[in-house]
PDB file of C-alpha atoms in Angstrom:
ATOM      1  CA  UNK A  29    -126.584 -64.712 103.529  1.00 91.00           C
ATOM      2  CA  UNK A  30    -127.508 -66.989 106.335  1.00 97.00           C
ATOM      3  CA  UNK A  31    -131.150 -66.074 107.737  1.00 98.00           C
ATOM      4  CA  UNK A  32    -130.846 -64.746 111.066  1.00 98.00           C
ATOM      5  CA  UNK A  33    -133.914 -66.954 112.090  1.00 98.00           C
ATOM      6  CA  UNK A  34    -132.142 -70.033 111.030  1.00 98.00           C
ATOM      7  CA  UNK A  35    -128.828 -68.920 113.010  1.00 98.00           C
ATOM      8  CA  UNK A  36    -131.189 -68.186 115.957  1.00 98.00           C
ATOM      9  CA  UNK A  37    -132.625 -71.806 115.762  1.00 98.00           C
ATOM     10  CA  UNK A  38    -129.292 -73.489 115.179  1.00 98.00           C
ATOM     11  CA  UNK A  39    -127.734 -71.511 118.308  1.00 98.00           C
ATOM     12  CA  UNK A  40    -130.904 -72.242 120.522  1.00 98.00           C
ATOM     13  CA  UNK A  41    -131.872 -75.781 119.594  1.00 97.00           C
ATOM     14  CA  UNK A  42    -128.984 -77.555 117.889  1.00 98.00           C
ATOM     15  CA  UNK A  43    -125.671 -76.152 119.280  1.00 97.00           C
ATOM     16  CA  UNK A  44    -126.571 -76.689 123.016  1.00 97.00           C
ATOM     17  CA  UNK A  45    -126.873 -80.509 122.520  1.00 96.00           C
ATOM     18  CA  UNK A  46    -123.151 -80.504 122.238  1.00 95.00           C
ATOM     19  CA  UNK A  47    -122.935 -79.713 125.940  1.00 93.00           C
ATOM     20  CA  UNK A  48    -123.798 -83.305 126.718  1.00 90.00           C
ATOM     21  CA  UNK A  49    -120.831 -84.804 124.398  1.00 89.00           C
ATOM     22  CA  UNK A  50    -117.240 -85.447 125.394  1.00 83.00           C
ATOM     23  CA  UNK A  51    -114.611 -82.641 125.572  1.00 79.00           C
ATOM     24  CA  UNK A  52    -113.445 -83.386 122.032  1.00 77.00           C
ATOM     25  CA  UNK A  53    -117.060 -82.893 120.727  1.00 87.00           C
ATOM     26  CA  UNK A  54    -118.179 -80.019 122.738  1.00 89.00           C
ATOM     27  CA  UNK A  55    -119.654 -76.618 121.922  1.00 94.00           C
ATOM     28  CA  UNK A  56    -116.156 -75.303 120.953  1.00 92.00           C
ATOM     29  CA  UNK A  57    -115.631 -78.098 118.522  1.00 92.00           C
ATOM     30  CA  UNK A  58    -118.862 -77.541 116.576  1.00 96.00           C
ATOM     31  CA  UNK A  59    -118.347 -73.684 116.697  1.00 96.00           C
ATOM     32  CA  UNK A  60    -114.713 -74.233 115.309  1.00 93.00           C
ATOM     33  CA  UNK A  61    -116.115 -76.601 112.608  1.00 95.00           C
ATOM     34  CA  UNK A  62    -118.802 -74.177 111.557  1.00 97.00           C
ATOM     35  CA  UNK A  63    -116.302 -71.340 111.431  1.00 96.00           C
ATOM     36  CA  UNK A  64    -113.952 -73.313 109.257  1.00 93.00           C
ATOM     37  CA  UNK A  65    -116.558 -74.671 106.964  1.00 96.00           C
ATOM     38  CA  UNK A  66    -117.719 -71.070 106.139  1.00 97.00           C
ATOM     39  CA  UNK A  67    -114.152 -69.896 105.674  1.00 94.00           C
ATOM     40  CA  UNK A  68    -113.533 -72.992 103.197  1.00 93.00           C
ATOM     41  CA  UNK A  69    -116.795 -72.321 101.535  1.00 96.00           C
ATOM     42  CA  UNK A  70    -115.717 -68.991 100.424  1.00 95.00           C
ATOM     43  CA  UNK A  71    -113.140 -70.727  98.142  1.00 93.00           C
ATOM     44  CA  UNK A  72    -115.941 -72.481  96.325  1.00 95.00           C
ATOM     45  CA  UNK A  73    -118.418 -70.129  94.955  1.00 93.00           C
ATOM     46  CA  UNK A  74    -120.921 -72.861  94.021  1.00 96.00           C
ATOM     47  CA  UNK A  75    -121.437 -73.615  97.877  1.00 97.00           C
ATOM     48  CA  UNK A  76    -124.423 -72.073  99.320  1.00 98.00           C
ATOM     49  CA  UNK A  77    -123.344 -70.812 102.960  1.00 98.00           C
ATOM     50  CA  UNK A  78    -126.715 -71.641 104.283  1.00 98.00           C
ATOM     51  CA  UNK A  79    -126.260 -75.266 103.658  1.00 98.00           C
ATOM     52  CA  UNK A  80    -122.658 -75.050 104.777  1.00 98.00           C
ATOM     53  CA  UNK A  81    -123.635 -73.453 108.084  1.00 98.00           C
ATOM     54  CA  UNK A  82    -126.470 -76.053 108.830  1.00 98.00           C
ATOM     55  CA  UNK A  83    -124.429 -79.093 108.041  1.00 98.00           C
ATOM     56  CA  UNK A  84    -121.544 -78.125 110.098  1.00 98.00           C
ATOM     57  CA  UNK A  85    -123.832 -77.354 113.078  1.00 98.00           C
ATOM     58  CA  UNK A  86    -125.680 -80.791 112.793  1.00 98.00           C
ATOM     59  CA  UNK A  87    -122.460 -82.951 111.910  1.00 96.00           C
ATOM     60  CA  UNK A  88    -122.019 -84.657 115.059  1.00 95.00           C
ATOM     61  CA  UNK A  89    -125.599 -84.406 116.893  1.00 96.00           C
ATOM     62  CA  UNK A  90    -125.633 -88.222 116.338  1.00 96.00           C
ATOM     63  CA  UNK A  91    -123.317 -88.702 119.287  1.00 93.00           C
ATOM     64  CA  UNK A  92    -126.375 -88.670 121.239  1.00 91.00           C
ATOM     65  CA  UNK A  93    -126.719 -92.335 120.441  1.00 90.00           C
ATOM     66  CA  UNK A  94    -123.159 -93.657 119.794  1.00 84.00           C
ATOM     67  CA  UNK A  95    -119.896 -92.743 118.212  1.00 81.00           C
ATOM     68  CA  UNK A  96    -119.611 -95.724 115.758  1.00 83.00           C
ATOM     69  CA  UNK A  97    -122.708 -94.789 113.868  1.00 88.00           C
ATOM     70  CA  UNK A  98    -122.836 -91.114 114.815  1.00 91.00           C
ATOM     71  CA  UNK A  99    -122.467 -89.851 111.157  1.00 91.00           C
ATOM     72  CA  UNK A 100    -125.647 -91.855 110.145  1.00 93.00           C
ATOM     73  CA  UNK A 101    -127.605 -90.846 113.253  1.00 94.00           C
ATOM     74  CA  UNK A 102    -126.676 -87.170 112.448  1.00 96.00           C
ATOM     75  CA  UNK A 103    -128.122 -87.710 108.872  1.00 96.00           C
ATOM     76  CA  UNK A 104    -131.256 -88.949 110.348  1.00 97.00           C
ATOM     77  CA  UNK A 105    -131.660 -86.103 112.742  1.00 98.00           C
ATOM     78  CA  UNK A 106    -130.985 -83.336 110.172  1.00 98.00           C
ATOM     79  CA  UNK A 107    -133.535 -85.188 107.713  1.00 98.00           C
ATOM     80  CA  UNK A 108    -136.057 -85.453 110.500  1.00 98.00           C
ATOM     81  CA  UNK A 109    -136.064 -81.807 111.437  1.00 98.00           C
ATOM     82  CA  UNK A 110    -139.135 -80.309 110.074  1.00 98.00           C
ATOM     83  CA  UNK A 111    -138.175 -76.896 111.321  1.00 98.00           C
ATOM     84  CA  UNK A 112    -135.322 -76.721 108.671  1.00 98.00           C
ATOM     85  CA  UNK A 113    -138.154 -76.734 105.932  1.00 98.00           C
ATOM     86  CA  UNK A 114    -138.873 -73.019 106.712  1.00 97.00           C
ATOM     87  CA  UNK A 115    -135.247 -72.368 105.076  1.00 98.00           C
ATOM     88  CA  UNK A 116    -134.575 -75.424 102.688  1.00 98.00           C
ATOM     89  CA  UNK A 117    -136.274 -77.388 100.147  1.00 98.00           C
ATOM     90  CA  UNK A 118    -136.554 -81.203  99.994  1.00 97.00           C
ATOM     91  CA  UNK A 119    -133.483 -81.366  97.646  1.00 98.00           C
ATOM     92  CA  UNK A 120    -131.498 -79.281  99.813  1.00 98.00           C
ATOM     93  CA  UNK A 121    -132.370 -81.404 102.830  1.00 98.00           C
ATOM     94  CA  UNK A 122    -131.187 -84.366 101.138  1.00 98.00           C
ATOM     95  CA  UNK A 123    -127.920 -82.906 100.225  1.00 98.00           C
ATOM     96  CA  UNK A 124    -127.467 -81.825 103.748  1.00 98.00           C
ATOM     97  CA  UNK A 125    -128.117 -85.402 104.916  1.00 98.00           C
ATOM     98  CA  UNK A 126    -125.728 -86.764 102.695  1.00 97.00           C
ATOM     99  CA  UNK A 127    -123.000 -84.361 103.652  1.00 97.00           C
ATOM    100  CA  UNK A 128    -123.388 -85.172 107.268  1.00 96.00           C
ATOM    101  CA  UNK A 129    -123.360 -88.876 106.683  1.00 96.00           C
ATOM    102  CA  UNK A 130    -120.022 -88.372 104.549  1.00 93.00           C
ATOM    103  CA  UNK A 131    -118.009 -86.280 107.108  1.00 89.00           C
ATOM    104  CA  UNK A 132    -116.599 -89.018 109.061  1.00 84.00           C
ATOM    105  CA  UNK A 133    -112.979 -89.453 108.824  1.00 70.00           C
ATOM    106  CA  UNK A 134    -112.879 -93.227 108.423  1.00 66.00           C
ATOM    107  CA  UNK A 135    -115.674 -93.151 105.728  1.00 69.00           C
ATOM    108  CA  UNK A 136    -114.846 -95.712 102.823  1.00 70.00           C
ATOM    109  CA  UNK A 137    -116.049 -93.417 100.212  1.00 82.00           C
ATOM    110  CA  UNK A 138    -115.536 -89.876  98.845  1.00 90.00           C
ATOM    111  CA  UNK A 139    -118.173 -87.300  99.857  1.00 94.00           C
ATOM    112  CA  UNK A 140    -120.921 -87.016  97.399  1.00 95.00           C
ATOM    113  CA  UNK A 141    -120.801 -83.315  97.058  1.00 96.00           C
ATOM    114  CA  UNK A 142    -118.902 -80.063  97.759  1.00 97.00           C
ATOM    115  CA  UNK A 143    -120.742 -80.035 101.002  1.00 97.00           C
ATOM    116  CA  UNK A 144    -119.626 -83.268 102.362  1.00 96.00           C
ATOM    117  CA  UNK A 145    -115.981 -82.364 101.328  1.00 95.00           C
ATOM    118  CA  UNK A 146    -116.209 -79.001 103.099  1.00 95.00           C
ATOM    119  CA  UNK A 147    -117.637 -80.356 106.463  1.00 95.00           C
ATOM    120  CA  UNK A 148    -115.432 -83.513 106.232  1.00 93.00           C
ATOM    121  CA  UNK A 149    -112.235 -81.040 105.893  1.00 92.00           C
ATOM    122  CA  UNK A 150    -113.364 -78.697 108.505  1.00 92.00           C
ATOM    123  CA  UNK A 151    -113.902 -81.538 110.952  1.00 89.00           C
ATOM    124  CA  UNK A 152    -110.419 -82.668 110.548  1.00 82.00           C
ATOM    125  CA  UNK A 153    -108.993 -79.574 112.100  1.00 73.00           C
ATOM    126  CA  UNK A 154    -105.522 -80.835 112.073  1.00 86.00           C
ATOM    127  CA  UNK A 155    -103.968 -78.634 114.799  1.00 88.00           C
ATOM    128  CA  UNK A 156    -101.128 -80.668 116.465  1.00 94.00           C
ATOM    129  CA  UNK A 157    -102.067 -79.594 120.166  1.00 94.00           C
ATOM    130  CA  UNK A 158    -105.798 -79.907 119.530  1.00 89.00           C
ATOM    131  CA  UNK A 159    -105.545 -83.349 117.954  1.00 92.00           C
ATOM    132  CA  UNK A 160    -103.341 -84.798 120.332  1.00 96.00           C
ATOM    133  CA  UNK A 161    -105.411 -83.502 123.317  1.00 95.00           C
ATOM    134  CA  UNK A 162    -108.590 -84.498 121.951  1.00 90.00           C
ATOM    135  CA  UNK A 163    -107.018 -88.124 121.368  1.00 95.00           C
ATOM    136  CA  UNK A 164    -105.999 -88.072 125.178  1.00 96.00           C
ATOM    137  CA  UNK A 165    -109.500 -86.787 126.332  1.00 94.00           C
ATOM    138  CA  UNK A 166    -111.293 -89.487 124.257  1.00 92.00           C
ATOM    139  CA  UNK A 167    -109.378 -92.307 125.890  1.00 95.00           C
ATOM    140  CA  UNK A 168    -109.896 -90.853 129.358  1.00 95.00           C
ATOM    141  CA  UNK A 169    -113.607 -90.532 128.547  1.00 91.00           C
ATOM    142  CA  UNK A 170    -113.827 -94.236 127.487  1.00 92.00           C
ATOM    143  CA  UNK A 171    -111.677 -95.836 130.227  1.00 95.00           C
ATOM    144  CA  UNK A 172    -110.961 -93.346 133.087  1.00 94.00           C
ATOM    145  CA  UNK A 173    -109.607 -96.125 135.331  1.00 94.00           C
ATOM    146  CA  UNK A 174    -106.902 -97.330 133.060  1.00 96.00           C
ATOM    147  CA  UNK A 175    -103.237 -96.481 133.852  1.00 96.00           C
ATOM    148  CA  UNK A 176    -101.085 -94.215 131.882  1.00 97.00           C
ATOM    149  CA  UNK A 177     -99.429 -97.073 129.896  1.00 97.00           C
ATOM    150  CA  UNK A 178    -102.703 -98.429 128.686  1.00 98.00           C
ATOM    151  CA  UNK A 179    -103.786 -94.861 127.631  1.00 98.00           C
ATOM    152  CA  UNK A 180    -100.369 -94.285 125.907  1.00 98.00           C
ATOM    153  CA  UNK A 181    -100.721 -97.470 124.033  1.00 98.00           C
ATOM    154  CA  UNK A 182    -104.442 -96.533 122.609  1.00 98.00           C
ATOM    155  CA  UNK A 183    -103.319 -93.022 121.982  1.00 98.00           C
ATOM    156  CA  UNK A 184    -100.399 -94.184 119.873  1.00 98.00           C
ATOM    157  CA  UNK A 185    -102.358 -96.828 118.022  1.00 97.00           C
ATOM    158  CA  UNK A 186    -105.090 -94.378 117.274  1.00 97.00           C
ATOM    159  CA  UNK A 187    -102.555 -91.723 115.897  1.00 97.00           C
ATOM    160  CA  UNK A 188    -100.876 -94.440 113.672  1.00 97.00           C
ATOM    161  CA  UNK A 189    -104.139 -95.808 112.238  1.00 95.00           C
ATOM    162  CA  UNK A 190    -105.584 -92.404 111.526  1.00 93.00           C
ATOM    163  CA  UNK A 191    -102.684 -89.918 110.884  1.00 94.00           C
ATOM    164  CA  UNK A 192     -99.508 -91.560 109.946  1.00 95.00           C
ATOM    165  CA  UNK A 193     -98.519 -92.051 106.264  1.00 93.00           C
ATOM    166  CA  UNK A 194    -101.051 -94.636 105.028  1.00 92.00           C
ATOM    167  CA  UNK A 195    -103.625 -93.933 107.545  1.00 92.00           C
ATOM    168  CA  UNK A 196    -107.214 -93.945 106.964  1.00 89.00           C
ATOM    169  CA  UNK A 197    -107.366 -90.172 107.273  1.00 86.00           C
ATOM    170  CA  UNK A 198    -108.257 -88.665 103.828  1.00 83.00           C
ATOM    171  CA  UNK A 199    -108.256 -84.939 102.779  1.00 86.00           C
ATOM    172  CA  UNK A 200    -110.672 -83.923 100.143  1.00 87.00           C
ATOM    173  CA  UNK A 201    -109.823 -80.078  99.408  1.00 88.00           C
ATOM    174  CA  UNK A 202    -106.511 -79.154  98.270  1.00 81.00           C
ATOM    175  CA  UNK A 203    -107.188 -75.632  99.158  1.00 78.00           C
ATOM    176  CA  UNK A 204    -107.434 -76.386 102.808  1.00 82.00           C
ATOM    177  CA  UNK A 205    -104.553 -75.778 105.511  1.00 84.00           C
ATOM    178  CA  UNK A 206    -104.757 -79.497 106.617  1.00 89.00           C
ATOM    179  CA  UNK A 207    -102.121 -80.832 104.290  1.00 86.00           C
ATOM    180  CA  UNK A 208     -99.246 -78.808 105.632  1.00 87.00           C
ATOM    181  CA  UNK A 209    -100.587 -79.289 109.273  1.00 91.00           C
ATOM    182  CA  UNK A 210    -100.770 -83.115 108.588  1.00 92.00           C
ATOM    183  CA  UNK A 211     -96.978 -83.315 107.736  1.00 92.00           C
ATOM    184  CA  UNK A 212     -96.298 -81.475 110.894  1.00 94.00           C
ATOM    185  CA  UNK A 213     -98.205 -83.905 112.935  1.00 96.00           C
ATOM    186  CA  UNK A 214     -96.710 -86.917 111.195  1.00 96.00           C
ATOM    187  CA  UNK A 215     -93.460 -85.495 112.266  1.00 97.00           C
ATOM    188  CA  UNK A 216     -94.062 -85.641 115.919  1.00 97.00           C
ATOM    189  CA  UNK A 217     -95.764 -89.132 115.563  1.00 97.00           C
ATOM    190  CA  UNK A 218     -92.408 -90.425 114.137  1.00 97.00           C
ATOM    191  CA  UNK A 219     -90.527 -89.008 116.938  1.00 97.00           C
ATOM    192  CA  UNK A 220     -91.779 -91.360 119.843  1.00 95.00           C
ATOM    193  CA  UNK A 221     -89.497 -89.721 122.474  1.00 97.00           C
ATOM    194  CA  UNK A 222     -91.250 -86.326 121.919  1.00 97.00           C
ATOM    195  CA  UNK A 223     -94.664 -88.055 121.346  1.00 98.00           C
ATOM    196  CA  UNK A 224     -94.278 -89.722 124.783  1.00 97.00           C
ATOM    197  CA  UNK A 225     -93.368 -86.397 126.414  1.00 98.00           C
ATOM    198  CA  UNK A 226     -96.124 -84.654 124.833  1.00 98.00           C
ATOM    199  CA  UNK A 227     -98.782 -87.373 125.801  1.00 98.00           C
ATOM    200  CA  UNK A 228     -97.381 -87.421 129.497  1.00 98.00           C
ATOM    201  CA  UNK A 229     -98.009 -83.759 129.945  1.00 97.00           C
ATOM    202  CA  UNK A 230    -101.468 -83.756 128.358  1.00 97.00           C
ATOM    203  CA  UNK A 231    -102.484 -86.879 130.343  1.00 97.00           C
ATOM    204  CA  UNK A 232    -101.378 -85.292 133.543  1.00 96.00           C
ATOM    205  CA  UNK A 233    -103.358 -82.055 132.816  1.00 96.00           C
ATOM    206  CA  UNK A 234    -106.485 -83.845 131.819  1.00 94.00           C
ATOM    207  CA  UNK A 235    -106.663 -85.976 134.889  1.00 87.00           C
ATOM    208  CA  UNK A 236    -106.754 -82.966 136.934  1.00 83.00           C
TER     209      UNK A 236
END
């Protein structure tokens, strides 16, 4: 069981931080990662849902500093939050820090615990529409003045590097829904006519 006092603290002090991040990492995103993490945790009896919930809530808090090191900064934030000592011991705090640090999709190592694997998998959220739209949103956030051709080139390059066969995205839990969803996304990436059409529609919608 997750203590109600912990839920209240997270909902009032941690989740509101996501209001200041880009559209791809807003409150809706963190809530989705929390929900998906808790659903995955049910498949792994050894996982304590208190830790799962808290790790998911803190996983992107480091975006307050930058994107490149946000996973490490998020780890610093969760480790430094002495309020969490009301609910967790020092060993659990260390586990949560490691899991937050390990969630990044481009990480060069396998997550060090089941908790890191759960939040990493939940953060993937391979939903074709959400994934493509978030990629468009991030490009517009970074360079709103660039033309559509520039944005499509960046969009396509990112998808190829991360999601195409051989890309850096790693899936750690065979019981998640992501493997099948990744195949669906890869089929769209491979069909450039379809991909361009989807991009154009989303680009116009997001510019409004």
